[in-house]
PDB file of C-alpha atoms in Angstrom:
ATOM      1  CA  MET A 973     -18.197 -44.339  -5.706  1.00 86.00           C
ATOM      2  CA  ASP A 974     -15.321 -43.037  -3.593  1.00 92.00           C
ATOM      3  CA  ARG A 975     -16.035 -39.438  -2.559  1.00 94.00           C
ATOM      4  CA  VAL A 976     -12.554 -38.417  -3.716  1.00 97.00           C
ATOM      5  CA  TYR A 977     -14.099 -38.082  -7.215  1.00 97.00           C
ATOM      6  CA  ARG A 978     -17.048 -35.953  -6.078  1.00 97.00           C
ATOM      7  CA  ASN A 979     -15.332 -32.632  -6.796  1.00 98.00           C
ATOM      8  CA  PHE A 980     -14.456 -33.693 -10.347  1.00 98.00           C
ATOM      9  CA  TYR A 981     -17.968 -34.959 -11.151  1.00 98.00           C
ATOM     10  CA  ARG A 982     -19.604 -31.782  -9.846  1.00 98.00           C
ATOM     11  CA  ASN A 983     -17.197 -29.528 -11.728  1.00 98.00           C
ATOM     12  CA  CYS A 984     -17.616 -31.523 -14.926  1.00 98.00           C
ATOM     13  CA  TYR A 985     -21.394 -31.007 -14.766  1.00 98.00           C
ATOM     14  CA  LEU A 986     -21.008 -27.269 -14.109  1.00 98.00           C
ATOM     15  CA  ARG A 987     -18.159 -26.516 -16.539  1.00 98.00           C
ATOM     16  CA  THR A 988     -19.418 -28.486 -19.552  1.00 98.00           C
ATOM     17  CA  GLY A 989     -23.072 -27.461 -19.519  1.00 96.00           C
ATOM     18  CA  GLY A 990     -24.565 -30.495 -17.827  1.00 97.00           C
ATOM     19  CA  PHE A 991     -22.428 -33.408 -19.022  1.00 98.00           C
ATOM     20  CA  ILE A 992     -21.589 -36.092 -16.444  1.00 98.00           C
ATOM     21  CA  PRO A 993     -18.748 -38.648 -16.536  1.00 97.00           C
ATOM     22  CA  THR A 994     -19.895 -42.248 -16.646  1.00 96.00           C
ATOM     23  CA  GLU A 995     -19.476 -44.442 -13.577  1.00 91.00           C
ATOM     24  CA  PRO A 996     -17.090 -46.209 -13.488  1.00 89.00           C
ATOM     25  CA  LEU A 997     -14.866 -43.826 -15.432  1.00 90.00           C
ATOM     26  CA  ASN A 998     -14.041 -45.033 -18.975  1.00 86.00           C
ATOM     27  CA  THR A 999     -17.415 -46.815 -19.344  1.00 93.00           C
ATOM     28  CA  ALA A1000     -19.173 -46.101 -22.658  1.00 96.00           C
ATOM     29  CA  PHE A1001     -22.786 -44.875 -22.565  1.00 97.00           C
ATOM     30  CA  TYR A1002     -24.802 -44.204 -25.726  1.00 98.00           C
ATOM     31  CA  PRO A1003     -27.975 -42.221 -26.517  1.00 98.00           C
ATOM     32  CA  GLY A1004     -30.968 -44.336 -25.563  1.00 98.00           C
ATOM     33  CA  ASP A1005     -29.204 -46.223 -22.766  1.00 98.00           C
ATOM     34  CA  PHE A1006     -31.408 -46.331 -19.682  1.00 98.00           C
ATOM     35  CA  PHE A1007     -30.141 -46.894 -16.160  1.00 98.00           C
ATOM     36  CA  GLN A1008     -30.747 -46.484 -12.452  1.00 97.00           C
ATOM     37  CA  ILE A1009     -28.406 -45.249  -9.712  1.00 96.00           C
ATOM     38  CA  VAL A1010     -28.241 -47.901  -6.990  1.00 94.00           C
ATOM     39  CA  ASN A1011     -26.060 -47.494  -3.907  1.00 92.00           C
ATOM     40  CA  GLY A1012     -23.766 -45.031  -5.677  1.00 91.00           C
ATOM     41  CA  GLN A1013     -23.448 -47.053  -8.884  1.00 93.00           C
ATOM     42  CA  MET A1014     -24.869 -46.626 -12.384  1.00 95.00           C
ATOM     43  CA  VAL A1015     -26.706 -49.827 -13.295  1.00 96.00           C
ATOM     44  CA  MET A1016     -27.216 -49.962 -17.072  1.00 96.00           C
ATOM     45  CA  LEU A1017     -30.478 -51.796 -17.861  1.00 97.00           C
ATOM     46  CA  GLY A1018     -30.838 -51.549 -21.639  1.00 97.00           C
ATOM     47  CA  ASN A1019     -31.221 -49.257 -24.629  1.00 98.00           C
ATOM     48  CA  ILE A1020     -34.555 -47.982 -25.931  1.00 98.00           C
ATOM     49  CA  PHE A1021     -33.487 -48.646 -29.530  1.00 97.00           C
ATOM     50  CA  ARG A1022     -31.795 -52.011 -29.067  1.00 96.00           C
ATOM     51  CA  ASN A1023     -34.707 -53.241 -26.933  1.00 95.00           C
ATOM     52  CA  GLY A1024     -37.243 -52.172 -29.567  1.00 95.00           C
ATOM     53  CA  ILE A1025     -38.977 -49.705 -27.277  1.00 97.00           C
ATOM     54  CA  VAL A1026     -38.528 -46.930 -29.859  1.00 96.00           C
ATOM     55  CA  GLU A1027     -37.853 -47.533 -33.528  1.00 93.00           C
ATOM     56  CA  ALA A1028     -34.783 -45.883 -35.017  1.00 91.00           C
ATOM     57  CA  VAL A1029     -36.867 -44.610 -37.964  1.00 93.00           C
ATOM     58  CA  GLU A1030     -38.903 -42.544 -35.497  1.00 94.00           C
ATOM     59  CA  THR A1031     -35.799 -40.848 -34.169  1.00 97.00           C
ATOM     60  CA  SER A1032     -33.748 -37.947 -35.459  1.00 97.00           C
ATOM     61  CA  PHE A1033     -30.082 -38.007 -34.426  1.00 97.00           C
ATOM     62  CA  GLY A1034     -27.583 -35.175 -34.404  1.00 97.00           C
ATOM     63  CA  ARG A1035     -24.052 -36.444 -35.072  1.00 96.00           C
ATOM     64  CA  GLN A1036     -20.601 -34.901 -34.701  1.00 95.00           C
ATOM     65  CA  ILE A1037     -22.014 -31.930 -32.797  1.00 97.00           C
ATOM     66  CA  ARG A1038     -19.008 -29.842 -31.822  1.00 97.00           C
ATOM     67  CA  HIS A1039     -18.620 -28.273 -28.382  1.00 97.00           C
ATOM     68  CA  ASN A1040     -16.454 -25.474 -27.038  1.00 97.00           C
ATOM     69  CA  PRO A1041     -13.002 -27.028 -26.426  1.00 97.00           C
ATOM     70  CA  SER A1042     -12.201 -24.590 -23.616  1.00 97.00           C
ATOM     71  CA  SER A1043     -15.094 -26.012 -21.560  1.00 98.00           C
ATOM     72  CA  TRP A1044     -13.331 -29.368 -21.465  1.00 98.00           C
ATOM     73  CA  VAL A1045     -10.151 -28.155 -19.766  1.00 97.00           C
ATOM     74  CA  PHE A1046     -10.699 -27.389 -16.085  1.00 98.00           C
ATOM     75  CA  SER A1047      -9.255 -27.930 -12.632  1.00 98.00           C
ATOM     76  CA  ASP A1048      -9.819 -27.197  -8.961  1.00 98.00           C
ATOM     77  CA  GLY A1049      -7.305 -26.776  -6.148  1.00 98.00           C
ATOM     78  CA  LEU A1050      -4.373 -26.887  -8.575  1.00 97.00           C
ATOM     79  CA  SER A1051      -1.140 -24.894  -8.815  1.00 96.00           C
ATOM     80  CA  LYS A1052       1.895 -25.249 -11.065  1.00 92.00           C
ATOM     81  CA  PRO A1053       4.933 -24.340  -8.983  1.00 92.00           C
ATOM     82  CA  TYR A1054       7.424 -25.269 -11.694  1.00 87.00           C
ATOM     83  CA  SER A1055       7.572 -25.488 -15.492  1.00 82.00           C
ATOM     84  CA  GLY A1056      10.892 -25.495 -17.280  1.00 80.00           C
ATOM     85  CA  ARG A1057      13.429 -26.982 -19.628  1.00 73.00           C
ATOM     86  CA  GLY A1058      16.274 -29.271 -18.667  1.00 67.00           C
ATOM     87  CA  THR A1059      18.958 -31.391 -20.252  1.00 59.00           C
ATOM     88  CA  GLY A1060      19.791 -35.057 -19.852  1.00 51.00           C
ATOM     89  CA  HIS A1061      22.244 -37.566 -21.199  1.00 48.00           C
ATOM     90  CA  GLY A1062      21.403 -40.970 -22.612  1.00 47.00           C
ATOM     91  CA  PRO A1063      23.795 -43.805 -23.516  1.00 49.00           C
ATOM     92  CA  ILE A1064      22.420 -43.951 -27.068  1.00 48.00           C
ATOM     93  CA  VAL A1065      21.165 -40.492 -28.018  1.00 45.00           C
ATOM     94  CA  GLY A1066      23.664 -38.607 -25.921  1.00 48.00           C
ATOM     95  CA  GLU A1067      22.614 -35.217 -24.569  1.00 51.00           C
ATOM     96  CA  PHE A1068      18.948 -34.273 -25.006  1.00 53.00           C
ATOM     97  CA  GLU A1069      16.561 -31.582 -23.840  1.00 70.00           C
ATOM     98  CA  PHE A1070      13.272 -32.148 -22.056  1.00 76.00           C
ATOM     99  CA  SER A1071      10.356 -30.154 -20.647  1.00 86.00           C
ATOM    100  CA  LYS A1072       9.351 -30.732 -17.044  1.00 89.00           C
ATOM    101  CA  GLN A1073       6.340 -29.627 -15.028  1.00 92.00           C
ATOM    102  CA  LEU A1074       5.355 -29.982 -11.383  1.00 95.00           C
ATOM    103  CA  LEU A1075       1.632 -30.006 -10.526  1.00 97.00           C
ATOM    104  CA  ALA A1076       0.584 -29.394  -6.912  1.00 98.00           C
ATOM    105  CA  PHE A1077      -2.864 -30.330  -5.548  1.00 98.00           C
ATOM    106  CA  GLU A1078      -4.179 -28.444  -2.536  1.00 98.00           C
ATOM    107  CA  ALA A1079      -6.664 -30.913  -1.022  1.00 98.00           C
ATOM    108  CA  ARG A1080      -8.022 -34.415  -1.300  1.00 98.00           C
ATOM    109  CA  GLY A1081     -10.221 -34.412  -4.409  1.00 98.00           C
ATOM    110  CA  SER A1082      -8.357 -31.556  -6.113  1.00 98.00           C
ATOM    111  CA  PHE A1083      -7.944 -32.430  -9.772  1.00 98.00           C
ATOM    112  CA  LEU A1084      -6.820 -31.484 -13.263  1.00 98.00           C
ATOM    113  CA  PHE A1085      -8.772 -32.540 -16.369  1.00 98.00           C
ATOM    114  CA  LYS A1086      -7.916 -31.936 -20.013  1.00 97.00           C
ATOM    115  CA  GLY A1087     -10.018 -33.176 -22.948  1.00 97.00           C
ATOM    116  CA  ASN A1088      -9.559 -32.560 -26.667  1.00 96.00           C
ATOM    117  CA  ASP A1089     -11.945 -32.272 -29.629  1.00 97.00           C
ATOM    118  CA  PRO A1090     -15.329 -32.749 -27.890  1.00 98.00           C
ATOM    119  CA  GLN A1091     -18.099 -34.024 -30.190  1.00 97.00           C
ATOM    120  CA  SER A1092     -21.465 -35.494 -29.360  1.00 98.00           C
ATOM    121  CA  VAL A1093     -24.280 -37.660 -30.685  1.00 98.00           C
ATOM    122  CA  LYS A1094     -27.739 -36.486 -29.596  1.00 98.00           C
ATOM    123  CA  ILE A1095     -31.381 -37.518 -29.802  1.00 98.00           C
ATOM    124  CA  GLN A1096     -32.739 -34.442 -31.584  1.00 98.00           C
ATOM    125  CA  ASN A1097     -36.483 -35.101 -31.366  1.00 98.00           C
ATOM    126  CA  TRP A1098     -36.755 -36.049 -27.698  1.00 98.00           C
ATOM    127  CA  ALA A1099     -39.901 -33.910 -27.376  1.00 97.00           C
ATOM    128  CA  GLU A1100     -41.655 -36.170 -29.893  1.00 97.00           C
ATOM    129  CA  LEU A1101     -40.625 -39.367 -28.099  1.00 98.00           C
ATOM    130  CA  GLN A1102     -41.019 -38.485 -24.438  1.00 97.00           C
ATOM    131  CA  GLN A1103     -44.732 -39.217 -23.974  1.00 97.00           C
ATOM    132  CA  GLN A1104     -44.675 -42.667 -25.562  1.00 97.00           C
ATOM    133  CA  LEU A1105     -41.576 -43.433 -23.494  1.00 98.00           C
ATOM    134  CA  ILE A1106     -43.406 -42.548 -20.267  1.00 97.00           C
ATOM    135  CA  ILE A1107     -46.238 -44.947 -21.094  1.00 97.00           C
ATOM    136  CA  LYS A1108     -43.946 -47.747 -22.256  1.00 97.00           C
ATOM    137  CA  MET A1109     -41.382 -47.432 -19.455  1.00 97.00           C
ATOM    138  CA  THR A1110     -43.950 -47.173 -16.638  1.00 95.00           C
ATOM    139  CA  GLN A1111     -46.913 -49.224 -17.878  1.00 95.00           C
ATOM    140  CA  THR A1112     -47.025 -51.242 -21.086  1.00 96.00           C
ATOM    141  CA  ILE A1113     -43.481 -52.675 -21.266  1.00 96.00           C
ATOM    142  CA  TYR A1114     -41.849 -51.898 -17.914  1.00 96.00           C
ATOM    143  CA  SER A1115     -43.045 -50.619 -14.556  1.00 92.00           C
ATOM    144  CA  PHE A1116     -40.227 -48.221 -13.659  1.00 94.00           C
ATOM    145  CA  ARG A1117     -40.754 -45.565 -11.018  1.00 90.00           C
ATOM    146  CA  GLU A1118     -37.177 -44.252 -11.084  1.00 93.00           C
ATOM    147  CA  LEU A1119     -35.248 -44.152 -14.357  1.00 97.00           C
ATOM    148  CA  TYR A1120     -32.672 -42.213 -16.373  1.00 98.00           C
ATOM    149  CA  VAL A1121     -32.366 -42.170 -20.177  1.00 98.00           C
ATOM    150  CA  VAL A1122     -29.215 -40.914 -21.924  1.00 98.00           C
ATOM    151  CA  THR A1123     -30.072 -38.286 -24.546  1.00 98.00           C
ATOM    152  CA  GLU A1124     -26.580 -37.154 -25.602  1.00 98.00           C
ATOM    153  CA  SER A1125     -23.090 -38.681 -25.411  1.00 98.00           C
ATOM    154  CA  VAL A1126     -19.770 -36.872 -25.828  1.00 98.00           C
ATOM    155  CA  THR A1127     -16.591 -38.365 -27.228  1.00 97.00           C
ATOM    156  CA  LEU A1128     -13.148 -36.794 -26.860  1.00 97.00           C
ATOM    157  CA  SER A1129     -10.216 -37.665 -29.091  1.00 96.00           C
ATOM    158  CA  ASP A1130      -8.288 -38.050 -25.838  1.00 96.00           C
ATOM    159  CA  TRP A1131      -8.605 -36.943 -22.245  1.00 97.00           C
ATOM    160  CA  THR A1132      -6.410 -36.996 -19.150  1.00 97.00           C
ATOM    161  CA  LEU A1133      -7.410 -36.778 -15.507  1.00 98.00           C
ATOM    162  CA  ALA A1134      -5.388 -36.565 -12.304  1.00 98.00           C
ATOM    163  CA  VAL A1135      -7.118 -36.619  -8.894  1.00 98.00           C
ATOM    164  CA  ALA A1136      -5.414 -36.081  -5.538  1.00 98.00           C
ATOM    165  CA  GLY A1137      -5.960 -38.687  -2.843  1.00 98.00           C
ATOM    166  CA  ALA A1138      -4.667 -36.514   0.003  1.00 98.00           C
ATOM    167  CA  PRO A1139      -3.824 -32.867   0.761  1.00 98.00           C
ATOM    168  CA  LYS A1140      -0.543 -31.549  -0.697  1.00 98.00           C
ATOM    169  CA  ALA A1141      -0.366 -34.246  -3.381  1.00 98.00           C
ATOM    170  CA  ASP A1142       1.878 -33.611  -6.374  1.00 97.00           C
ATOM    171  CA  LEU A1143       2.617 -34.982  -9.808  1.00 97.00           C
ATOM    172  CA  GLU A1144       5.836 -34.414 -11.755  1.00 95.00           C
ATOM    173  CA  ILE A1145       5.745 -35.052 -15.508  1.00 94.00           C
ATOM    174  CA  ALA A1146       8.195 -34.586 -18.365  1.00 90.00           C
ATOM    175  CA  THR A1147       8.522 -34.981 -22.138  1.00 88.00           C
ATOM    176  CA  ASP A1148      11.508 -35.000 -24.492  1.00 79.00           C
ATOM    177  CA  THR A1149       9.436 -33.935 -27.499  1.00 74.00           C
ATOM    178  CA  GLU A1150      11.366 -31.276 -29.410  1.00 63.00           C
ATOM    179  CA  ASN A1151      10.280 -27.641 -29.502  1.00 55.00           C
ATOM    180  CA  PHE A1152       7.847 -28.102 -26.659  1.00 50.00           C
ATOM    181  CA  GLY A1153       9.225 -25.094 -24.859  1.00 53.00           C
ATOM    182  CA  LEU A1154       7.480 -24.147 -21.626  1.00 51.00           C
ATOM    183  CA  VAL A1155       3.894 -24.853 -22.683  1.00 63.00           C
ATOM    184  CA  ASP A1156       1.606 -27.046 -20.589  1.00 80.00           C
ATOM    185  CA  ILE A1157       2.536 -30.698 -21.194  1.00 89.00           C
ATOM    186  CA  PHE A1158      -0.221 -32.327 -19.105  1.00 93.00           C
ATOM    187  CA  GLY A1159      -2.262 -34.606 -21.357  1.00 92.00           C
ATOM    188  CA  HIS A1160       0.312 -34.707 -24.160  1.00 90.00           C
ATOM    189  CA  HIS A1161       0.797 -38.208 -25.584  1.00 89.00           C
ATOM    190  CA  SER A1162       4.551 -38.056 -24.933  1.00 88.00           C
ATOM    191  CA  ALA A1163       4.323 -36.944 -21.295  1.00 91.00           C
ATOM    192  CA  LYS A1164       5.724 -39.399 -18.759  1.00 92.00           C
ATOM    193  CA  THR A1165       5.364 -39.472 -14.991  1.00 94.00           C
ATOM    194  CA  ILE A1166       8.661 -38.862 -13.215  1.00 92.00           C
ATOM    195  CA  GLN A1167       7.255 -39.141  -9.709  1.00 95.00           C
ATOM    196  CA  SER A1168       3.983 -38.664  -7.851  1.00 96.00           C
ATOM    197  CA  LYS A1169       2.823 -38.341  -4.261  1.00 97.00           C
ATOM    198  CA  ASP A1170      -0.674 -39.175  -2.978  1.00 98.00           C
ATOM    199  CA  ILE A1171      -2.258 -39.220  -6.445  1.00 98.00           C
ATOM    200  CA  GLU A1172      -5.458 -41.312  -6.313  1.00 97.00           C
ATOM    201  CA  TYR A1173      -6.056 -41.454 -10.069  1.00 97.00           C
ATOM    202  CA  HIS A1174      -3.964 -40.527 -13.093  1.00 97.00           C
ATOM    203  CA  HIS A1175      -5.070 -41.789 -16.477  1.00 95.00           C
ATOM    204  CA  ARG A1176      -4.982 -40.821 -20.144  1.00 95.00           C
ATOM    205  CA  GLU A1177      -7.787 -42.198 -22.310  1.00 95.00           C
ATOM    206  CA  THR A1178      -7.703 -42.417 -26.107  1.00 93.00           C
ATOM    207  CA  GLY A1179      -9.957 -43.999 -28.690  1.00 85.00           C
ATOM    208  CA  GLY A1180     -13.001 -41.744 -28.567  1.00 89.00           C
ATOM    209  CA  ARG A1181     -15.326 -43.771 -26.352  1.00 93.00           C
ATOM    210  CA  PRO A1182     -18.447 -41.836 -25.199  1.00 97.00           C
ATOM    211  CA  CYS A1183     -17.630 -41.504 -21.502  1.00 96.00           C
ATOM    212  CA  PHE A1184     -19.646 -38.315 -20.810  1.00 98.00           C
ATOM    213  CA  PHE A1185     -23.394 -37.893 -21.155  1.00 98.00           C
ATOM    214  CA  ARG A1186     -26.519 -35.846 -20.617  1.00 98.00           C
ATOM    215  CA  ALA A1187     -29.725 -37.570 -19.532  1.00 98.00           C
ATOM    216  CA  LYS A1188     -33.373 -37.152 -18.644  1.00 98.00           C
ATOM    217  CA  LYS A1189     -34.880 -38.588 -15.475  1.00 97.00           C
ATOM    218  CA  LEU A1190     -38.380 -39.815 -14.772  1.00 96.00           C
ATOM    219  CA  VAL A1191     -40.071 -37.661 -12.109  1.00 92.00           C
ATOM    220  CA  LEU A1192     -43.558 -37.067 -10.718  1.00 88.00           C
ATOM    221  CA  GLN A1193     -45.707 -34.268 -12.092  1.00 86.00           C
ATOM    222  CA  ASP A1194     -45.533 -31.274  -9.751  1.00 79.00           C
ATOM    223  CA  GLU A1195     -49.320 -30.894  -9.639  1.00 75.00           C
ATOM    224  CA  LYS A1196     -49.866 -34.462  -8.458  1.00 69.00           C
ATOM    225  CA  LEU A1197     -47.103 -34.124  -5.867  1.00 68.00           C
ATOM    226  CA  ASP A1198     -48.567 -30.897  -4.452  1.00 71.00           C
ATOM    227  CA  VAL A1199     -52.035 -32.449  -4.147  1.00 71.00           C
ATOM    228  CA  PHE A1200     -50.617 -35.544  -2.467  1.00 66.00           C
ATOM    229  CA  ILE A1201     -48.612 -33.552   0.082  1.00 69.00           C
ATOM    230  CA  SER A1202     -51.635 -31.372   0.888  1.00 70.00           C
ATOM    231  CA  GLU A1203     -53.826 -34.447   1.420  1.00 68.00           C
ATOM    232  CA  LEU A1204     -51.146 -36.083   3.551  1.00 71.00           C
ATOM    233  CA  ILE A1205     -50.868 -33.012   5.757  1.00 69.00           C
ATOM    234  CA  ASP A1206     -54.648 -32.990   6.251  1.00 70.00           C
ATOM    235  CA  ARG A1207     -54.580 -36.664   7.266  1.00 71.00           C
ATOM    236  CA  ARG A1208     -51.665 -36.115   9.609  1.00 71.00           C
ATOM    237  CA  GLU A1209     -53.321 -33.169  11.318  1.00 69.00           C
ATOM    238  CA  SER A1210     -56.402 -35.260  12.169  1.00 73.00           C
ATOM    239  CA  HIS A1211     -54.397 -38.391  13.011  1.00 74.00           C
ATOM    240  CA  HIS A1212     -53.527 -37.209  16.509  1.00 69.00           C
ATOM    241  CA  GLU A1213     -57.185 -36.568  17.314  1.00 75.00           C
ATOM    242  CA  TRP A1214     -58.222 -39.961  15.903  1.00 76.00           C
ATOM    243  CA  ALA A1215     -55.549 -41.783  17.928  1.00 77.00           C
ATOM    244  CA  GLY A1216     -56.717 -40.179  21.176  1.00 76.00           C
ATOM    245  CA  SER A1217     -60.294 -41.279  20.514  1.00 78.00           C
ATOM    246  CA  PHE A1218     -59.470 -44.781  19.261  1.00 81.00           C
ATOM    247  CA  PHE A1219     -56.956 -45.696  21.979  1.00 80.00           C
ATOM    248  CA  ARG A1220     -58.753 -43.664  24.662  1.00 72.00           C
ATOM    249  CA  TYR A1221     -55.716 -41.539  25.394  1.00 73.00           C
ATOM    250  CA  ASP A1222     -55.954 -38.130  26.982  1.00 72.00           C
ATOM    251  CA  LEU A1223     -53.350 -36.485  24.747  1.00 64.00           C
ATOM    252  CA  PRO A1224     -52.258 -32.852  24.594  1.00 69.00           C
ATOM    253  CA  PRO A1225     -52.673 -31.082  21.222  1.00 64.00           C
ATOM    254  CA  GLU A1226     -49.921 -31.744  18.687  1.00 60.00           C
ATOM    255  CA  PRO A1227     -48.025 -28.642  17.481  1.00 59.00           C
ATOM    256  CA  GLY A1228     -49.024 -27.837  13.900  1.00 54.00           C
ATOM    257  CA  TYR A1229     -45.478 -26.999  12.777  1.00 48.00           C
ATOM    258  CA  LEU A1230     -44.363 -30.548  13.598  1.00 47.00           C
ATOM    259  CA  VAL A1231     -46.955 -31.901  11.166  1.00 46.00           C
ATOM    260  CA  ARG A1232     -45.658 -29.811   8.288  1.00 48.00           C
ATOM    261  CA  ASP A1233     -42.017 -30.440   9.088  1.00 47.00           C
ATOM    262  CA  THR A1234     -42.453 -34.213   8.961  1.00 47.00           C
ATOM    263  CA  VAL A1235     -44.401 -34.349   5.659  1.00 43.00           C
ATOM    264  CA  THR A1236     -41.938 -34.074   2.781  1.00 48.00           C
ATOM    265  CA  ALA A1237     -41.809 -34.729  -0.936  1.00 45.00           C
ATOM    266  CA  LYS A1238     -39.963 -37.964  -0.172  1.00 45.00           C
ATOM    267  CA  ALA A1239     -43.252 -39.620   0.673  1.00 46.00           C
ATOM    268  CA  SER A1240     -44.262 -41.803  -2.260  1.00 65.00           C
ATOM    269  CA  VAL A1241     -47.362 -40.780  -4.166  1.00 67.00           C
ATOM    270  CA  LEU A1242     -47.258 -44.009  -6.161  1.00 71.00           C
ATOM    271  CA  ASP A1243     -47.173 -46.253  -3.105  1.00 70.00           C
ATOM    272  CA  MET A1244     -50.325 -44.579  -1.786  1.00 70.00           C
ATOM    273  CA  MET A1245     -52.351 -44.909  -4.986  1.00 70.00           C
ATOM    274  CA  GLN A1246     -55.268 -47.301  -5.147  1.00 70.00           C
ATOM    275  CA  SER A1247     -55.114 -50.360  -7.365  1.00 66.00           C
ATOM    276  CA  ASN A1248     -55.417 -49.581 -11.095  1.00 78.00           C
ATOM    277  CA  GLN A1249     -55.407 -45.819 -10.483  1.00 79.00           C
ATOM    278  CA  LEU A1250     -52.171 -45.649 -12.456  1.00 83.00           C
ATOM    279  CA  ASN A1251     -52.610 -47.157 -15.930  1.00 89.00           C
ATOM    280  CA  PRO A1252     -51.636 -46.433 -19.563  1.00 92.00           C
ATOM    281  CA  ASN A1253     -54.419 -43.851 -19.808  1.00 92.00           C
ATOM    282  CA  THR A1254     -53.332 -41.918 -16.710  1.00 90.00           C
ATOM    283  CA  ALA A1255     -49.530 -42.327 -16.788  1.00 91.00           C
ATOM    284  CA  LEU A1256     -48.959 -38.924 -18.413  1.00 94.00           C
ATOM    285  CA  LEU A1257     -50.850 -37.260 -15.548  1.00 91.00           C
ATOM    286  CA  TYR A1258     -48.351 -38.616 -13.035  1.00 89.00           C
ATOM    287  CA  PHE A1259     -44.973 -38.632 -14.802  1.00 94.00           C
ATOM    288  CA  ARG A1260     -42.774 -36.267 -16.762  1.00 95.00           C
ATOM    289  CA  TRP A1261     -39.123 -36.105 -17.844  1.00 98.00           C
ATOM    290  CA  SER A1262     -36.699 -33.665 -16.244  1.00 97.00           C
ATOM    291  CA  ASP A1263     -33.086 -32.739 -16.912  1.00 97.00           C
ATOM    292  CA  VAL A1264     -30.524 -34.464 -14.716  1.00 97.00           C
ATOM    293  CA  SER A1265     -29.261 -32.075 -12.023  1.00 96.00           C
ATOM    294  CA  LEU A1266     -26.482 -31.811  -9.443  1.00 97.00           C
ATOM    295  CA  ASP A1267     -28.785 -33.652  -7.017  1.00 95.00           C
ATOM    296  CA  ASP A1268     -28.515 -36.674  -9.302  1.00 96.00           C
ATOM    297  CA  VAL A1269     -24.718 -36.331  -9.435  1.00 97.00           C
ATOM    298  CA  GLU A1270     -24.743 -36.479  -5.635  1.00 96.00           C
ATOM    299  CA  LYS A1271     -26.376 -39.916  -5.801  1.00 95.00           C
ATOM    300  CA  PHE A1272     -23.087 -41.333  -7.096  1.00 94.00           C
ATOM    301  CA  PHE A1273     -21.627 -40.597  -3.675  1.00 94.00           C
ATOM    302  CA  GLN A1274     -24.485 -41.767  -1.438  1.00 87.00           C
ATOM    303  CA  THR A1275     -23.880 -45.365  -0.430  1.00 77.00           C
ATOM    304  CA  TYR A1276     -25.628 -47.506   2.140  1.00 65.00           C
ATOM    305  CA  GLY A1277     -24.700 -50.570   4.109  1.00 50.00           C
ATOM    306  CA  TYR A1278     -20.950 -51.002   3.835  1.00 43.00           C
TER     307      TYR A1278
END
């Protein structure tokens, strides 16, 4: 995804209590959808209910869960240098009044978002489902090692987003709706764009599609990861000595701090496991579910190749 949206995605996660916009924007994601993030893109792979991985009768859903509306109106790098009333003249209606507003965006990626009437659908008994999902998603049905599962989806009656594509971008909007006075008209159904400069994205969405979600991600158990890293450090510390003996090199000692600096959690425990060490009986020892974090949001903006 273009990094111009990074500021909006991060702020959405922080301001709404962990909800993330779908990628691409306007895509609907539902509870039970499972996906991976590949080269900055969400790749939807299926749904645990539609695919028969979990039966609906086993699941308790919360519906029409209301959220704080004020959490769904937020911005960054925005100013409003002008809001006012004006008059115009039309050939049919004659003289009419209108409200006008100028929005100024400080930097590339500055934005304004306004959503109305946030409600969600949620898997209520995730704790009862999570262990069987680990076994099924990693062993008996699939063999995933990286995976996300949507646990809650938010719908808004309507939402509007404007994102700046360059510093000092601006957006001028107006409405001729009566009695609108000097209140904020951004996001109103009657608002029209008069002119814009360097606006990357400006869109109003209606219809209540679930375009924001919370999710759980499949991760390694901390205990197994700590043991693996410790064992890897021990092997690395003796590797230098072994190499000198095997290749008959007269090598100086290797600094210990270099060993620890080069062994990180990015090394794959699963790739180093012996055949059949990971199976349906041991899967719960190696995997757990964790809440999606800002680190996962960052993956939308990490692309490789092109």
